[in-house]
PDB file of C-alpha atoms in Angstrom:
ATOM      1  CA  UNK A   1     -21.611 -18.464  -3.492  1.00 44.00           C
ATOM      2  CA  UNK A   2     -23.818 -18.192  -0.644  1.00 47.00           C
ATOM      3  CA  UNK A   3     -20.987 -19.142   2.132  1.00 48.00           C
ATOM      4  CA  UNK A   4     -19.071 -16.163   0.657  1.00 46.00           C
ATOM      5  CA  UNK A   5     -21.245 -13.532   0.278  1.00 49.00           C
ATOM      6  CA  UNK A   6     -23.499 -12.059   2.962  1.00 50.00           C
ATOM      7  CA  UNK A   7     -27.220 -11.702   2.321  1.00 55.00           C
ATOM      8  CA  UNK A   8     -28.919  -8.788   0.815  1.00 57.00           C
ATOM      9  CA  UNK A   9     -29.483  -6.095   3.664  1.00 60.00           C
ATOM     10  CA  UNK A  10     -31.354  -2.620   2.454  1.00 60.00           C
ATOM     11  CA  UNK A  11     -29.666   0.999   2.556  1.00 70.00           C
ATOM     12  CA  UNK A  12     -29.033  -0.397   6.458  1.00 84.00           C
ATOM     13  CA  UNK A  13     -25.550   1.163   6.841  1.00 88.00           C
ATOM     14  CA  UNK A  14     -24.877   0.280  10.563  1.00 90.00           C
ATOM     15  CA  UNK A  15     -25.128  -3.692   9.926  1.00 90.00           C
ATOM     16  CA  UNK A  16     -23.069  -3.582   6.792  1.00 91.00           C
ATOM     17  CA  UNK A  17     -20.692  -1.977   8.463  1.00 93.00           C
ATOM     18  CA  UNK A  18     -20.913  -4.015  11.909  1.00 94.00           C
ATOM     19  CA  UNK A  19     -20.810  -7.444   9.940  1.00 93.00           C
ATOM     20  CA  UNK A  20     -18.023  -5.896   7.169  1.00 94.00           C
ATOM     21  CA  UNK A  21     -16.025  -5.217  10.813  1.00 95.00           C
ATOM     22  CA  UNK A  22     -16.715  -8.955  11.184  1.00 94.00           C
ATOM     23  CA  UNK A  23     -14.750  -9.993   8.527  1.00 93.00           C
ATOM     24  CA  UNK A  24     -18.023 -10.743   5.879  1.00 92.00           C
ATOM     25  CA  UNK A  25     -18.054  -9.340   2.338  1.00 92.00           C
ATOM     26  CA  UNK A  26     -20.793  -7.666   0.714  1.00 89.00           C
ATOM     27  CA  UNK A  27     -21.884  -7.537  -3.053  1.00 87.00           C
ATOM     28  CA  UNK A  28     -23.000  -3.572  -2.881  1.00 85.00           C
ATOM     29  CA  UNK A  29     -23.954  -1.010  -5.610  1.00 81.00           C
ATOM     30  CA  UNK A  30     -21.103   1.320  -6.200  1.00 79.00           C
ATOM     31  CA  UNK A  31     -21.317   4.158  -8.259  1.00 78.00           C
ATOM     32  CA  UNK A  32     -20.619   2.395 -11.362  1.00 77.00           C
ATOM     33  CA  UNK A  33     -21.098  -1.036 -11.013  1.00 81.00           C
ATOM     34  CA  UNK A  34     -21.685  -3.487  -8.218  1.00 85.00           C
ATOM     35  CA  UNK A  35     -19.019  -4.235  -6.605  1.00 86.00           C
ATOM     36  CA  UNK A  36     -17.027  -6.726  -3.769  1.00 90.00           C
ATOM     37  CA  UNK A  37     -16.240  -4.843  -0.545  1.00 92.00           C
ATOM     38  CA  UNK A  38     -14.790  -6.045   2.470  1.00 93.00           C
ATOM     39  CA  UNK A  39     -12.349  -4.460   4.869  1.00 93.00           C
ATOM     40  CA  UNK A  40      -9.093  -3.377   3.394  1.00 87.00           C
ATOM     41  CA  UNK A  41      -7.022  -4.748   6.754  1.00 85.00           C
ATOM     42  CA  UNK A  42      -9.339  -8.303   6.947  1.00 88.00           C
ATOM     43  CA  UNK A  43      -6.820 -10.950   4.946  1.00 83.00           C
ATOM     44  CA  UNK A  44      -9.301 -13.577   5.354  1.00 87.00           C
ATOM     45  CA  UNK A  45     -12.498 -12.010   3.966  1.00 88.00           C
ATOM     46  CA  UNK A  46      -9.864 -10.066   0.592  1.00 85.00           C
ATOM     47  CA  UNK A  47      -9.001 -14.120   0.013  1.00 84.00           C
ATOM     48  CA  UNK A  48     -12.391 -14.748  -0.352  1.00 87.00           C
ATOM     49  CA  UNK A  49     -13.133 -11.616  -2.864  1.00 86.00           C
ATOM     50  CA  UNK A  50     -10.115 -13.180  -4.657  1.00 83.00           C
ATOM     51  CA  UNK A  51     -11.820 -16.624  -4.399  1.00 84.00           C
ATOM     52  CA  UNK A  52     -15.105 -15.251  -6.084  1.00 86.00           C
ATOM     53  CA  UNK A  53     -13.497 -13.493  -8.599  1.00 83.00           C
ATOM     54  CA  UNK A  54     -10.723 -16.031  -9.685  1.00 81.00           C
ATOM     55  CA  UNK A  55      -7.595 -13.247  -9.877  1.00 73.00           C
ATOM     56  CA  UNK A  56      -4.541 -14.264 -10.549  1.00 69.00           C
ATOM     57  CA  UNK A  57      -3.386 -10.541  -9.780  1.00 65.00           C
ATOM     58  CA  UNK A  58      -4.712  -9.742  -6.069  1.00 61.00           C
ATOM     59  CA  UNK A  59      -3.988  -5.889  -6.012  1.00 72.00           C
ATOM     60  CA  UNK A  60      -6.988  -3.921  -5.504  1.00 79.00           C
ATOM     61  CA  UNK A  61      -8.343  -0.091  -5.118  1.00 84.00           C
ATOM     62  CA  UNK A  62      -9.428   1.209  -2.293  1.00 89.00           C
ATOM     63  CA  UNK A  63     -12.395   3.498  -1.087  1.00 93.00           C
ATOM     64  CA  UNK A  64     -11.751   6.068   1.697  1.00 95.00           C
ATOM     65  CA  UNK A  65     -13.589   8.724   3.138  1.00 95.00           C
ATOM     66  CA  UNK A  66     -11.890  11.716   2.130  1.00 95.00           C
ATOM     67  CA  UNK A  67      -7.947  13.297   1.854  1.00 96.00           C
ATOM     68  CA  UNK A  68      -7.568  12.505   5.468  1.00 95.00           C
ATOM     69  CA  UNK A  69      -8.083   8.867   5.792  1.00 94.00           C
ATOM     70  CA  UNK A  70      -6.168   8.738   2.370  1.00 94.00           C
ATOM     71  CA  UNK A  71      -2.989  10.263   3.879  1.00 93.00           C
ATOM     72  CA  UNK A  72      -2.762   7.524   6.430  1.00 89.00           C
ATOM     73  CA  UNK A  73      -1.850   5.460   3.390  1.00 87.00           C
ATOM     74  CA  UNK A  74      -0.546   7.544   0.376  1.00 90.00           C
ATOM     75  CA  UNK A  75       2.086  10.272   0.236  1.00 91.00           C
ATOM     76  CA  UNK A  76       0.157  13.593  -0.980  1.00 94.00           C
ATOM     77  CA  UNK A  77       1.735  16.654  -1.258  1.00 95.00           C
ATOM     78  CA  UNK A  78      -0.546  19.807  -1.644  1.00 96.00           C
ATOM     79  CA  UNK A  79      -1.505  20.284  -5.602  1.00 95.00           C
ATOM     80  CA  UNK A  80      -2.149  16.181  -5.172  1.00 95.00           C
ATOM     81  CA  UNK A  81      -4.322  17.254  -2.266  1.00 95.00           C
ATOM     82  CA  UNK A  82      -6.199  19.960  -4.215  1.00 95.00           C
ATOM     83  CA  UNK A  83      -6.817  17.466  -7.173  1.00 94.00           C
ATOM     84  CA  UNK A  84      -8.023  14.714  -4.926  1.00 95.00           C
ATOM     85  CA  UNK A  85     -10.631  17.433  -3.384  1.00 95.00           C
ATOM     86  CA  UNK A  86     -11.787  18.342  -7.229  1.00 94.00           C
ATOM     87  CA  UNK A  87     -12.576  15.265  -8.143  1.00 94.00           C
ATOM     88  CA  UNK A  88     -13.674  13.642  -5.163  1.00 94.00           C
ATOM     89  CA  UNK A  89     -16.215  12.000  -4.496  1.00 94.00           C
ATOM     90  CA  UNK A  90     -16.470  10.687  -7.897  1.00 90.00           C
ATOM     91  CA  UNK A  91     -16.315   8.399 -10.396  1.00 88.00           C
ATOM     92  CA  UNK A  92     -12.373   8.109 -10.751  1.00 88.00           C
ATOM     93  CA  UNK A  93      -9.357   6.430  -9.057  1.00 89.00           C
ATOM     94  CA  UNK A  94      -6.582   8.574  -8.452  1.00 92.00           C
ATOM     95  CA  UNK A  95      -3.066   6.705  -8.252  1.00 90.00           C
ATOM     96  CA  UNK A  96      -0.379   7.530  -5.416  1.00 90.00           C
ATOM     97  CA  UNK A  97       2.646   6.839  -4.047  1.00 87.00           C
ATOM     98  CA  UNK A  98       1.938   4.062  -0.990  1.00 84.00           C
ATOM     99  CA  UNK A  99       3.122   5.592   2.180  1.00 81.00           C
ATOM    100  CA  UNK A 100       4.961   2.480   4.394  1.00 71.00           C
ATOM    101  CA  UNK A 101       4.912   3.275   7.611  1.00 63.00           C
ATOM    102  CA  UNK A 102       6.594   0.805  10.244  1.00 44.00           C
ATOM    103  CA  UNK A 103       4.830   2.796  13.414  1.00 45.00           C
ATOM    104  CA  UNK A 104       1.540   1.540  12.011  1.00 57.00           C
ATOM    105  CA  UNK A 105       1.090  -2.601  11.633  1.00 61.00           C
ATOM    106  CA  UNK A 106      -2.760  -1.673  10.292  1.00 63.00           C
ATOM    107  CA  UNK A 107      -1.597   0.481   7.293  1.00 62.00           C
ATOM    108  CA  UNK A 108       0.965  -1.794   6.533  1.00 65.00           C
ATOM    109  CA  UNK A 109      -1.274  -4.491   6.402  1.00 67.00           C
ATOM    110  CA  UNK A 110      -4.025  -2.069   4.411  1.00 69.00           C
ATOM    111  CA  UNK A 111      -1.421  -1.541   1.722  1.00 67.00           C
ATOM    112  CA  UNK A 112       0.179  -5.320   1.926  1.00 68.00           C
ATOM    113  CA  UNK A 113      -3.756  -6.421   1.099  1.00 64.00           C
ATOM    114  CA  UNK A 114      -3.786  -3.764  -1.759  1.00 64.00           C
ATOM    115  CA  UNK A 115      -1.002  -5.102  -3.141  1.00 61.00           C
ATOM    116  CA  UNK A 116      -1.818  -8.572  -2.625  1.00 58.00           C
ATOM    117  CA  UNK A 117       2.010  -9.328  -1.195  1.00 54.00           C
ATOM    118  CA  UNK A 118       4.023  -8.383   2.056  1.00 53.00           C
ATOM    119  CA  UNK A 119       5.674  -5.089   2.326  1.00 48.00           C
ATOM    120  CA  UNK A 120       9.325  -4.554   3.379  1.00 47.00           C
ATOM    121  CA  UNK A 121      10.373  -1.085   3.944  1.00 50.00           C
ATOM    122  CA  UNK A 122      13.108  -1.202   1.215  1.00 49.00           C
ATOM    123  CA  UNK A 123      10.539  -2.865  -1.459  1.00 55.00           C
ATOM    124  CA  UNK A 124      10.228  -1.123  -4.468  1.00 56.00           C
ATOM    125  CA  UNK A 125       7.766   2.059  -4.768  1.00 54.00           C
ATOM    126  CA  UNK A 126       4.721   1.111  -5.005  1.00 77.00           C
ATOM    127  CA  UNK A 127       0.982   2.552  -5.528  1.00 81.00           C
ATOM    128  CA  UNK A 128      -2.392   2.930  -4.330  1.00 84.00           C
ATOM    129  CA  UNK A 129      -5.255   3.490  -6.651  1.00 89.00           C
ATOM    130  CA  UNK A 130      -8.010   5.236  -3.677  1.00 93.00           C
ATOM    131  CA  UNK A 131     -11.574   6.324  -4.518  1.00 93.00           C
ATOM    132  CA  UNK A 132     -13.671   8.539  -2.689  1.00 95.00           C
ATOM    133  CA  UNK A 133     -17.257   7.110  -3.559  1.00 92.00           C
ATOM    134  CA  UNK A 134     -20.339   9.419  -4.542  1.00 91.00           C
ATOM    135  CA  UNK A 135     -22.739   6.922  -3.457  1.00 89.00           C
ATOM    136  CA  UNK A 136     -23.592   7.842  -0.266  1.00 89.00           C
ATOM    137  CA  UNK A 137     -24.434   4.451   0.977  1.00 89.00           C
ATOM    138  CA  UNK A 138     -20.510   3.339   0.236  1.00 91.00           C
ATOM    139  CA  UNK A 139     -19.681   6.628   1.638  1.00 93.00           C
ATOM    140  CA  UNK A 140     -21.486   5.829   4.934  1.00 94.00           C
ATOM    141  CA  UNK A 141     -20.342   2.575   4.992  1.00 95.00           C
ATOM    142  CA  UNK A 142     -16.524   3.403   4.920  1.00 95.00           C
ATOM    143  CA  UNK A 143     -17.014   6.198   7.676  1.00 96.00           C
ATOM    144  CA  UNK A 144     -19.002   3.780   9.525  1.00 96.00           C
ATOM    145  CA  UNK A 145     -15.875   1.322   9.389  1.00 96.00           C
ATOM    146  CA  UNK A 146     -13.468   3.894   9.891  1.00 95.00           C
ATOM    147  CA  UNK A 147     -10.693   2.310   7.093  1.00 92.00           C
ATOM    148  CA  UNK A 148     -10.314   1.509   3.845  1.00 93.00           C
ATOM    149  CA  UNK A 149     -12.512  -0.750   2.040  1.00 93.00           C
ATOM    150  CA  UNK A 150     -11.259  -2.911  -0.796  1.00 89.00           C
TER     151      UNK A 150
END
């Protein structure tokens, strides 16, 4: 387990970000449980989060920042935006619409590692659950990384 996971590092924000950027995953403290994390755009380090936790199913949630950094890969129209604002950050996972954008090779591959598969532009719709973490050591974390973390 010890070749997947990094070694415990205290509340230090700036190396768990610097070594998530890296491509390393981290067993952190969410605010429910603990909890996998890696970079949402890193193929090699979700494989490994798949690895440890033997899914058959590799879709995951995502954490983001706030509304904006979730736009980049949902659609959200304005009462969606107003909802995501009420009960953000919090303890829920709101579901959207994935937004597929062919300007942007990073979100695709964001979403494509969500979904565990390749995107195509005339795939099915599909969805994102996202998360805006209270715990403001995730928090930091994914503003420190500036993406999504799965």
């Amino acid at each position: 387990m010890e070749d997947f996971i990094s070694k415990k590092i205290e509340n230090d924000t700036d190396t768990v970000a610097k070594r998530l950027l890296s491509g390393e995953v981290f067993l952190i403290q969410t605010d429910t449980v603990f909890g996998l994390i890696c970079c949402a755009d890193d193929e090699r380090a979700a494989r490994k989060i798949i690895d440890i936790k033997h899914r058959n199913h590799p879709a995951f949630g995502l954490f983001v920042s706030d509304a904006e950094m979730a736009k980049q890969y949902v659609e959200m129209d304005a009462r969606q935006e107003r909802c995501f604002n009420t009960v953000f950050p919090g303890y829920f996972t709101l579901i959207f619409k994935a937004k597929i954008s062919t300007y942007s090779n990073t979100t695709n591959r964001i979403i494509s590692q969500a979904f565990g598969t390749k995107l195509v532009e005339n795939e099915e719709v599909k969805t994102l659950g996202l998360r805006v973490p209270k715990s403001d050591f995730c928090i930091d974390i994914v503003k420190k990384v500036d993406k999504p973390l799965i």
